[in-house]
mmCIF file of C-alpha atoms in Angstrom:
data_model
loop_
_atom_site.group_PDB
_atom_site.id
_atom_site.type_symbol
_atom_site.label_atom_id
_atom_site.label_comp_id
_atom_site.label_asym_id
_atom_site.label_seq_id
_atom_site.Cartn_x
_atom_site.Cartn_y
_atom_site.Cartn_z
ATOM 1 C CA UNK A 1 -8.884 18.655 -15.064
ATOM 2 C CA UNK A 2 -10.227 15.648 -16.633
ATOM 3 C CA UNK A 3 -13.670 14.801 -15.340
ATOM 4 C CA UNK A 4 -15.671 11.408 -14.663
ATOM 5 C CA UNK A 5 -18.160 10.258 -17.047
ATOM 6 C CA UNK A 6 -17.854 6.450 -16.593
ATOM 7 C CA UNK A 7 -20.253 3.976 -15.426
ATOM 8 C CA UNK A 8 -21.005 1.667 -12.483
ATOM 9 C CA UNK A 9 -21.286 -1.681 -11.833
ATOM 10 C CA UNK A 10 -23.509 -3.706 -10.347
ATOM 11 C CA UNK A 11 -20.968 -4.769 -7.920
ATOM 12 C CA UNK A 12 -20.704 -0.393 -7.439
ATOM 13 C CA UNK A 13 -17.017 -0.275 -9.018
ATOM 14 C CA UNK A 14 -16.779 2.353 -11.111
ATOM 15 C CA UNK A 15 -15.664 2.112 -14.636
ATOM 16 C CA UNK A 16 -12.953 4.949 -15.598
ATOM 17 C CA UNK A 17 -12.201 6.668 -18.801
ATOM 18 C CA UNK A 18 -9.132 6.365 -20.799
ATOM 19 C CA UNK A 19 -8.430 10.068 -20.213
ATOM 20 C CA UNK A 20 -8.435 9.438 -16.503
ATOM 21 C CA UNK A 21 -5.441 7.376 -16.341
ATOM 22 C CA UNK A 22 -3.304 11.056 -16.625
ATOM 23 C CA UNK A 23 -4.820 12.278 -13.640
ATOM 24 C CA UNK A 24 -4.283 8.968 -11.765
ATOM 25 C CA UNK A 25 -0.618 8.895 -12.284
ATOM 26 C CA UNK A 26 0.133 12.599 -11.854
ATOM 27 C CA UNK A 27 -1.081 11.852 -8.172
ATOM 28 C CA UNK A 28 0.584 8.499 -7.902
ATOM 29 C CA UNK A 29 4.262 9.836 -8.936
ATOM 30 C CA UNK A 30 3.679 12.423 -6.761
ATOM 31 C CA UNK A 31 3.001 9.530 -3.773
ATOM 32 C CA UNK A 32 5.855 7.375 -5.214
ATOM 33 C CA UNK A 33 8.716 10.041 -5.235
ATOM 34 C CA UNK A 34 7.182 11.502 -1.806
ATOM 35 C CA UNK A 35 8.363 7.740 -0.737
ATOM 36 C CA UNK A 36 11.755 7.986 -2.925
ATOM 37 C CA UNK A 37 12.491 11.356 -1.220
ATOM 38 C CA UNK A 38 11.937 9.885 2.469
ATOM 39 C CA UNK A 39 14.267 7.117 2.313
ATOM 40 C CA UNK A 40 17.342 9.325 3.062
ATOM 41 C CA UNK A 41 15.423 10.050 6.264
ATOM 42 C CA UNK A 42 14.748 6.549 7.577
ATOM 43 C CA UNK A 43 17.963 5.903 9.772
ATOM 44 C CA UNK A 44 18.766 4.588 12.919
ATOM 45 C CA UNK A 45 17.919 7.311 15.816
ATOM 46 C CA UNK A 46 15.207 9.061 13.670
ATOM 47 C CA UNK A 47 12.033 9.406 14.924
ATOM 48 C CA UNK A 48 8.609 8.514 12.773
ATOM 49 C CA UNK A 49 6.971 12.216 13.841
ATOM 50 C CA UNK A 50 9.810 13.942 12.467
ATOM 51 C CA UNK A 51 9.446 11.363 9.102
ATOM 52 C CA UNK A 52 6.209 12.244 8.832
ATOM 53 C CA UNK A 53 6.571 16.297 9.636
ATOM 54 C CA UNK A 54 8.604 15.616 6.405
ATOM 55 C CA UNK A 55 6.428 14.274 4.193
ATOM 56 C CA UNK A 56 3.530 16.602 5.622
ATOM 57 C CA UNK A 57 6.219 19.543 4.222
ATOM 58 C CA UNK A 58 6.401 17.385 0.790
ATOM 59 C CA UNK A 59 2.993 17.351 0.451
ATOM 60 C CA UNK A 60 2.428 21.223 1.216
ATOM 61 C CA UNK A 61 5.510 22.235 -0.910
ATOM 62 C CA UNK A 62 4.139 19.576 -4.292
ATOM 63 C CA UNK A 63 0.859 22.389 -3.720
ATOM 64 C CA UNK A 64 -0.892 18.946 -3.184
ATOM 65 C CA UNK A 65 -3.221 17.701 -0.214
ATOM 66 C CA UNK A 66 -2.348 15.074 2.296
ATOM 67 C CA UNK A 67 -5.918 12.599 2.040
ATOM 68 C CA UNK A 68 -4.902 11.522 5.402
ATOM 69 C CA UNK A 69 -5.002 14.419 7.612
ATOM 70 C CA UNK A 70 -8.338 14.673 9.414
ATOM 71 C CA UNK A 71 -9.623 11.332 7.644
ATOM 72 C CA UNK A 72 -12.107 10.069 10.294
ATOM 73 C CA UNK A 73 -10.020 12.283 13.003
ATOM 74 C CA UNK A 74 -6.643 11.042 12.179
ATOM 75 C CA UNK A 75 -4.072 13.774 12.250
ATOM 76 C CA UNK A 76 -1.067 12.619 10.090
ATOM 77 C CA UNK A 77 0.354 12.677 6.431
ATOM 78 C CA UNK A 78 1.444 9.276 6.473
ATOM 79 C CA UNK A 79 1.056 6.023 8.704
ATOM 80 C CA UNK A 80 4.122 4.646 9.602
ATOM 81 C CA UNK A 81 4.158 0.757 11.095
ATOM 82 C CA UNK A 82 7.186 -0.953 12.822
ATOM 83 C CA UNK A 83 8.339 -4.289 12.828
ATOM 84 C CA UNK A 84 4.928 -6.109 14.431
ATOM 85 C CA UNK A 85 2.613 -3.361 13.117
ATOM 86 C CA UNK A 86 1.038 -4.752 10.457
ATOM 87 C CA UNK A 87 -0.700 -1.332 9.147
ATOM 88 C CA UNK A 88 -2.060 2.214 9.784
ATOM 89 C CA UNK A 89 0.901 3.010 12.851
ATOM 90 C CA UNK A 90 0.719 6.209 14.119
ATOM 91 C CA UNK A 91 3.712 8.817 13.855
ATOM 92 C CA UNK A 92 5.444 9.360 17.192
ATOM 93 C CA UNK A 93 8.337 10.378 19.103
ATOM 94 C CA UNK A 94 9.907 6.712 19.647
ATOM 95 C CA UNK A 95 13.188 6.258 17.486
ATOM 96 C CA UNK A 96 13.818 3.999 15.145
ATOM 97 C CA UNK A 97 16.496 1.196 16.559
ATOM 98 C CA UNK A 98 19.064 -0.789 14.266
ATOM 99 C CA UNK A 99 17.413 -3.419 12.518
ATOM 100 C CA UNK A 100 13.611 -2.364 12.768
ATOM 101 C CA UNK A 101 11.524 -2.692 9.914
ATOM 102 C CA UNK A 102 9.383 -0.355 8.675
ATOM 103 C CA UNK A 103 6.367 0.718 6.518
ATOM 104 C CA UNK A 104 5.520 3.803 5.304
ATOM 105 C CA UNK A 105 2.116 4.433 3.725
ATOM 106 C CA UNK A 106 1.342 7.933 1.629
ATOM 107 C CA UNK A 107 -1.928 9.398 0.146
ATOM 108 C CA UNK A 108 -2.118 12.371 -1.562
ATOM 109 C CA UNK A 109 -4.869 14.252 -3.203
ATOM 110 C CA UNK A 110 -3.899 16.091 -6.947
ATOM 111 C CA UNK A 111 -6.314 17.920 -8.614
ATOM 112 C CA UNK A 112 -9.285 15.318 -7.059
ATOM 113 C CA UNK A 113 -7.234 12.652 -8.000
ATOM 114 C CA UNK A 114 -6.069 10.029 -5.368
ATOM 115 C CA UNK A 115 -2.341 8.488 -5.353
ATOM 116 C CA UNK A 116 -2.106 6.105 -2.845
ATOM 117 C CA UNK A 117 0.909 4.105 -2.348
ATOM 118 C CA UNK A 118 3.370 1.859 0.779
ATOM 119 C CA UNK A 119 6.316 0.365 0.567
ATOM 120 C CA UNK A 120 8.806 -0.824 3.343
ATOM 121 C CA UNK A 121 11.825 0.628 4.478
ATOM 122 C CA UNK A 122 14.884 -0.619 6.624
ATOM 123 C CA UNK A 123 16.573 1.222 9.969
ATOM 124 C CA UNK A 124 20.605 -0.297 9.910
ATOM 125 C CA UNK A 125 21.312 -3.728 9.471
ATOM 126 C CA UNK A 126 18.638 -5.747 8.105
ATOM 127 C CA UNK A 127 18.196 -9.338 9.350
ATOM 128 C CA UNK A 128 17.960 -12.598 7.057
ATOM 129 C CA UNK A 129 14.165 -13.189 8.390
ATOM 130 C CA UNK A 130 13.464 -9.644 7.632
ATOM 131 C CA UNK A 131 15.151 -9.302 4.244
ATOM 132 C CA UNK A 132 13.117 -12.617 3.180
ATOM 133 C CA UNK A 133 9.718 -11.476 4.334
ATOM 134 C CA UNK A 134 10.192 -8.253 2.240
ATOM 135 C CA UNK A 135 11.276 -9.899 -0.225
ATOM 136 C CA UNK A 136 8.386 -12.312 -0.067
ATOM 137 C CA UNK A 137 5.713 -9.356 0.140
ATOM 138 C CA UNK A 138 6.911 -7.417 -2.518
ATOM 139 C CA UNK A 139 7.141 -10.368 -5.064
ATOM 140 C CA UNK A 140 3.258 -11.847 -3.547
ATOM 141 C CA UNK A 141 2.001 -7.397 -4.499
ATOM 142 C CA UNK A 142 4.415 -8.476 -7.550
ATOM 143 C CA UNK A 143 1.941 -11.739 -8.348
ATOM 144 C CA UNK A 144 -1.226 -9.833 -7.639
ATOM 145 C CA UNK A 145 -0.660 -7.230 -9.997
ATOM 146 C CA UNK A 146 0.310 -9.948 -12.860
ATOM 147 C CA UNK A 147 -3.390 -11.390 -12.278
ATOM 148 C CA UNK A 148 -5.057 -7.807 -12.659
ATOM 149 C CA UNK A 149 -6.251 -8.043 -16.193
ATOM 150 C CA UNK A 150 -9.281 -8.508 -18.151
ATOM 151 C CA UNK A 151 -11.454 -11.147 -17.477
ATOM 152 C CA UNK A 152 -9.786 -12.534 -14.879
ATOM 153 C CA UNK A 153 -11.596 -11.842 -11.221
ATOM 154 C CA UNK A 154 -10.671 -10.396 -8.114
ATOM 155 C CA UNK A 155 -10.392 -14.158 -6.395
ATOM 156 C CA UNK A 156 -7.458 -14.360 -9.120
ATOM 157 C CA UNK A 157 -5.339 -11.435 -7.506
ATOM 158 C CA UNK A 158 -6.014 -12.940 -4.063
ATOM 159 C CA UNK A 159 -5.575 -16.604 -4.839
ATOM 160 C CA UNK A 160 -2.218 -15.543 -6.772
ATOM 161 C CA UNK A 161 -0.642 -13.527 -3.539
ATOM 162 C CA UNK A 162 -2.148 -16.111 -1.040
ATOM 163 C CA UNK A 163 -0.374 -19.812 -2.503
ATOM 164 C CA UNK A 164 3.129 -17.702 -2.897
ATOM 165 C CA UNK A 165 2.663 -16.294 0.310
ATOM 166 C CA UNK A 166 1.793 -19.643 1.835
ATOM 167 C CA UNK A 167 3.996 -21.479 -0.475
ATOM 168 C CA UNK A 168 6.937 -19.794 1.521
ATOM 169 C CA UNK A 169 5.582 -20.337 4.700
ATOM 170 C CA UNK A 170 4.106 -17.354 6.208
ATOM 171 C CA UNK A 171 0.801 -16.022 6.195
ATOM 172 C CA UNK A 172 -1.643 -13.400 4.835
ATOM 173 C CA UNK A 173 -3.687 -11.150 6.508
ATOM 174 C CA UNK A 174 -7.217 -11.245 6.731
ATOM 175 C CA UNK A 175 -8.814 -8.487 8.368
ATOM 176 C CA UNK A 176 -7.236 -5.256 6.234
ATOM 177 C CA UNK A 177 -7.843 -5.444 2.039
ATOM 178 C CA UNK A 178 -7.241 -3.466 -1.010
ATOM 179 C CA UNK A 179 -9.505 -1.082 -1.800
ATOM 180 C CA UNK A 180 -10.932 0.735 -5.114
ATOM 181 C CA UNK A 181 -10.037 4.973 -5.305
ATOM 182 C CA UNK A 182 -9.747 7.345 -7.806
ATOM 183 C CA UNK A 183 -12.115 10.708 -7.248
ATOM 184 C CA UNK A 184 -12.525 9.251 -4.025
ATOM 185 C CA UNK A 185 -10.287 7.390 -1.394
ATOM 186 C CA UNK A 186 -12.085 4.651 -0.672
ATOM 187 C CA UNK A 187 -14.413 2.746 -3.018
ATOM 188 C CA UNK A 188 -15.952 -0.480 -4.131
ATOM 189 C CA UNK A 189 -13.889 -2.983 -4.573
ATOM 190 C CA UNK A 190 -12.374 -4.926 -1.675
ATOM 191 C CA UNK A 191 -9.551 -6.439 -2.758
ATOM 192 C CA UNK A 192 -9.066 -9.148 -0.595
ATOM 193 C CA UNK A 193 -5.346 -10.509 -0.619
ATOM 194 C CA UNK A 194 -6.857 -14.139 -0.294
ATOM 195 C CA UNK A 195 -9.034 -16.264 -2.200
ATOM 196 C CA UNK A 196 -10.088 -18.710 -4.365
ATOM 197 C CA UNK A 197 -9.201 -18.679 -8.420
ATOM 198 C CA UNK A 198 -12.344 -17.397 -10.916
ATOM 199 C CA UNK A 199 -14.550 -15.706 -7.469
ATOM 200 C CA UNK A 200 -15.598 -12.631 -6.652
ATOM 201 C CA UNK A 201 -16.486 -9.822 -9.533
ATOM 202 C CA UNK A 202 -14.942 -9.761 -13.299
ATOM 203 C CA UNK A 203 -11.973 -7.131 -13.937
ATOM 204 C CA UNK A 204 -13.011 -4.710 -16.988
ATOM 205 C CA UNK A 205 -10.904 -2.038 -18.327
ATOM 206 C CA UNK A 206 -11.042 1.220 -16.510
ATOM 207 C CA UNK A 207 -11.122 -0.493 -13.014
ATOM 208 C CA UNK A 208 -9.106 1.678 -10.644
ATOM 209 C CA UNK A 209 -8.120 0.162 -7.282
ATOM 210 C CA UNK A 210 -4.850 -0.780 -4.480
ATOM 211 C CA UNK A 211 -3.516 -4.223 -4.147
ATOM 212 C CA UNK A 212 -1.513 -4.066 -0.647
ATOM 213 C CA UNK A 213 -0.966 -7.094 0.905
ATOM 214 C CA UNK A 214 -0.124 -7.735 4.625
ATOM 215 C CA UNK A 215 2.210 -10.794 4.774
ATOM 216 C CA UNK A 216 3.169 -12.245 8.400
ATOM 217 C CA UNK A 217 6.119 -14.044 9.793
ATOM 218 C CA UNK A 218 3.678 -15.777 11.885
ATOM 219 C CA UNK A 219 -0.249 -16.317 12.274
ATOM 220 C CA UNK A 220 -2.495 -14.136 9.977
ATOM 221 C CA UNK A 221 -4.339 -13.016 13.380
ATOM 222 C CA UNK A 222 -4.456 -8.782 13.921
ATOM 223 C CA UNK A 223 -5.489 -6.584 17.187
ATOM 224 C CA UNK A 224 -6.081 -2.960 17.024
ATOM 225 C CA UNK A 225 -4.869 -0.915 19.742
ATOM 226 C CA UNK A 226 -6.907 1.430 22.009
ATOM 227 C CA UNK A 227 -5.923 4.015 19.796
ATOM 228 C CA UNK A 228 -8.229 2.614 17.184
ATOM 229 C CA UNK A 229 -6.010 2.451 14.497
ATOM 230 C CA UNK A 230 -2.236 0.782 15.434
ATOM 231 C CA UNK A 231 -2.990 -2.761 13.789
ATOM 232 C CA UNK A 232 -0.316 -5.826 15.280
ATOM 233 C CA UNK A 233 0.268 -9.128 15.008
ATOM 234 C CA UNK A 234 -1.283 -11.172 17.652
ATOM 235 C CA UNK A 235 2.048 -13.043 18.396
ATOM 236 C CA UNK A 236 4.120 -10.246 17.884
ATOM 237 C CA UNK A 237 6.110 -11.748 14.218
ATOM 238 C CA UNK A 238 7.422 -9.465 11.933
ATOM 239 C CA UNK A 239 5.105 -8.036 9.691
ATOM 240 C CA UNK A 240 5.277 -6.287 6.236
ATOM 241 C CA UNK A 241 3.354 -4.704 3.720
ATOM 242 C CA UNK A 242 3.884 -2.830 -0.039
ATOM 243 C CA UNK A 243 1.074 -1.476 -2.301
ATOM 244 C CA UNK A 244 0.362 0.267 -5.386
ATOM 245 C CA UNK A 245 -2.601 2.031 -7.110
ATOM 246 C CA UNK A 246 -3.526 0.281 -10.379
ATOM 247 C CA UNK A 247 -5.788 1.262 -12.917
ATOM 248 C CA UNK A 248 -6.525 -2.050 -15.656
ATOM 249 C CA UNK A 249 -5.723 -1.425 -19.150
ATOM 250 C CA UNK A 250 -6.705 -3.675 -22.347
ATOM 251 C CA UNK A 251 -4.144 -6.035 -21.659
ATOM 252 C CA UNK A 252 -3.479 -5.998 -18.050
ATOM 253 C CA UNK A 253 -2.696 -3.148 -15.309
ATOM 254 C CA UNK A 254 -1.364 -0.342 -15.229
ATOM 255 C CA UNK A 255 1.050 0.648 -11.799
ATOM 256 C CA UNK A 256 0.178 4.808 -11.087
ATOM 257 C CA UNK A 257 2.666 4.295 -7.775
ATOM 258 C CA UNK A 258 5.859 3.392 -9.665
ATOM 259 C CA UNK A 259 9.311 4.800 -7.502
ATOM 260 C CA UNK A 260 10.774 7.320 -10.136
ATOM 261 C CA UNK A 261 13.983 6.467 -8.951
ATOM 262 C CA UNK A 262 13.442 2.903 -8.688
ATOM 263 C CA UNK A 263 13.450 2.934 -4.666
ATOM 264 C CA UNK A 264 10.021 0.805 -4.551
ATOM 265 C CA UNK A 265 11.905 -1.823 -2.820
ATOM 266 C CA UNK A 266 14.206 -1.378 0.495
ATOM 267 C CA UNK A 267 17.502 -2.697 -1.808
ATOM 268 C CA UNK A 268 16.300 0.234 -4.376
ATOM 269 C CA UNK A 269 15.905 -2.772 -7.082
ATOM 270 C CA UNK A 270 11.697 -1.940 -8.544
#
């Protein structure tokens, strides 16, 4: 097991070692094909409790722990948000109707290392609004992660993701970020998905952290549910998300969350 002997900012993001990068991507493969292996179970009929009492037996069967499961009380493997749900959906026994839109989010836990990855996924036919704001959210995560680099900031990822996103006409959301991980599944950085060019703290090498943006048909504006964790739209447009874990490298970032059978995106192109 590799251990942690890096240093800390003064912003609190931790500074990895080069040997950690191996632990990092055994866990995010293991996230990625977790997410390759579901796909064959998104269909029209299917319910998102029996999606996720799938990848809660991938998890158990890769001898791996779900990161998830009993996080501040929540009691699934994966978060699973449709059409209007913007993020952290809970698994249920509503099925999944032709043309619905949907995100599935995975964390896993390998040998104290966290892999934590989303990507959307498609029930039947997929409309032409639909198929463009995918395509628009994967290209803006796309964008983000071509700013992550040395001596560029944090401002750069979010001002990169935020004029595409805009430049297209649709929006990003606000109120949910990236976030830094590694030993631990939350951490210093937020990485906001907005944001003006040369702000917020300096990327160095060894930086471990998501990008995941949240891009919106319609208004940026979110509600949470009384459940305390379903996160919509306000007006009810389509909503969609993808997200990797990156660590940065000399010369830019690294992706731990890559599909290992190219399935990142809903067409199965990476």
């Amino acid at each position: 097991m590799q251990t942690n002997k890096g240093r800390v900012t003064k912003d609190g993001i931790r500074i990895y070692e080069a040997g950690d990068f191996a632990g990092m991507n055994v866990a995010g493969r293991l996230a990625a094909q977790i997410l390759d292996d579901i796909a064959a179970h998104v269909f029209v009929g299917q319910t998102t409790a029996e999606v996720d009492r799938l990848i809660t037996q991938m998890v158990v069967d890769a001898d791996a722990t779900s990161a998830t499961i009993g996080y501040k009380g929540y009691q699934h493997a994966s978060c699973i948000s449709i059409n209007h749900v913007v993020c952290h959906g809970i698994p249920g026994e509503k099925q999944l109707k032709d043309g619905d839109i949907v995100n599935i989010d995975v964390t896993v836990i390998v040998d104290g290392w966290f892999g934590d990855t989303s990507r959307m996924y498609v029930a039947g036919k997929l409309s032409r609004k639909a198929e463009r704001l995918i395509q628009v959210t994967h290209d803006a995560l796309m964008m983000g992660i071509e700013a992550a680099k040395p001596g560029n900031t944090f401002g750069d990822i979010g001002h990169a993701i935020q004029v595409y996103a805009e430049s297209q006409r649709m929006s990003v959301v606000r109120d949910f970020c990236g976030h830094g991980l590694g030993r631990v599944f939350h951490s210093p950085p937020n990485v906001l998905h907005y944001g003006r060019a040369g702000t917020g703290s300096v990327l160095e090498e060894g930086m471990f952290f998501t990008i995941e943006p949240m891009i919106n048909l319609g208004r940026p504006e979110t509600k949470v549910l009384a459940d305390d964790w379903t996160a919509v739209t306000r007006d009810k447009s389509l909503s969609a998300q993808f997200e990797h874990s990156i660590g940065i490298t000399a010369n830019g970032a690294e992706i731990f969350t890559l599909s290992p059978a190219g399935k990142f995106h809903p067409t199965y192109s990476v």
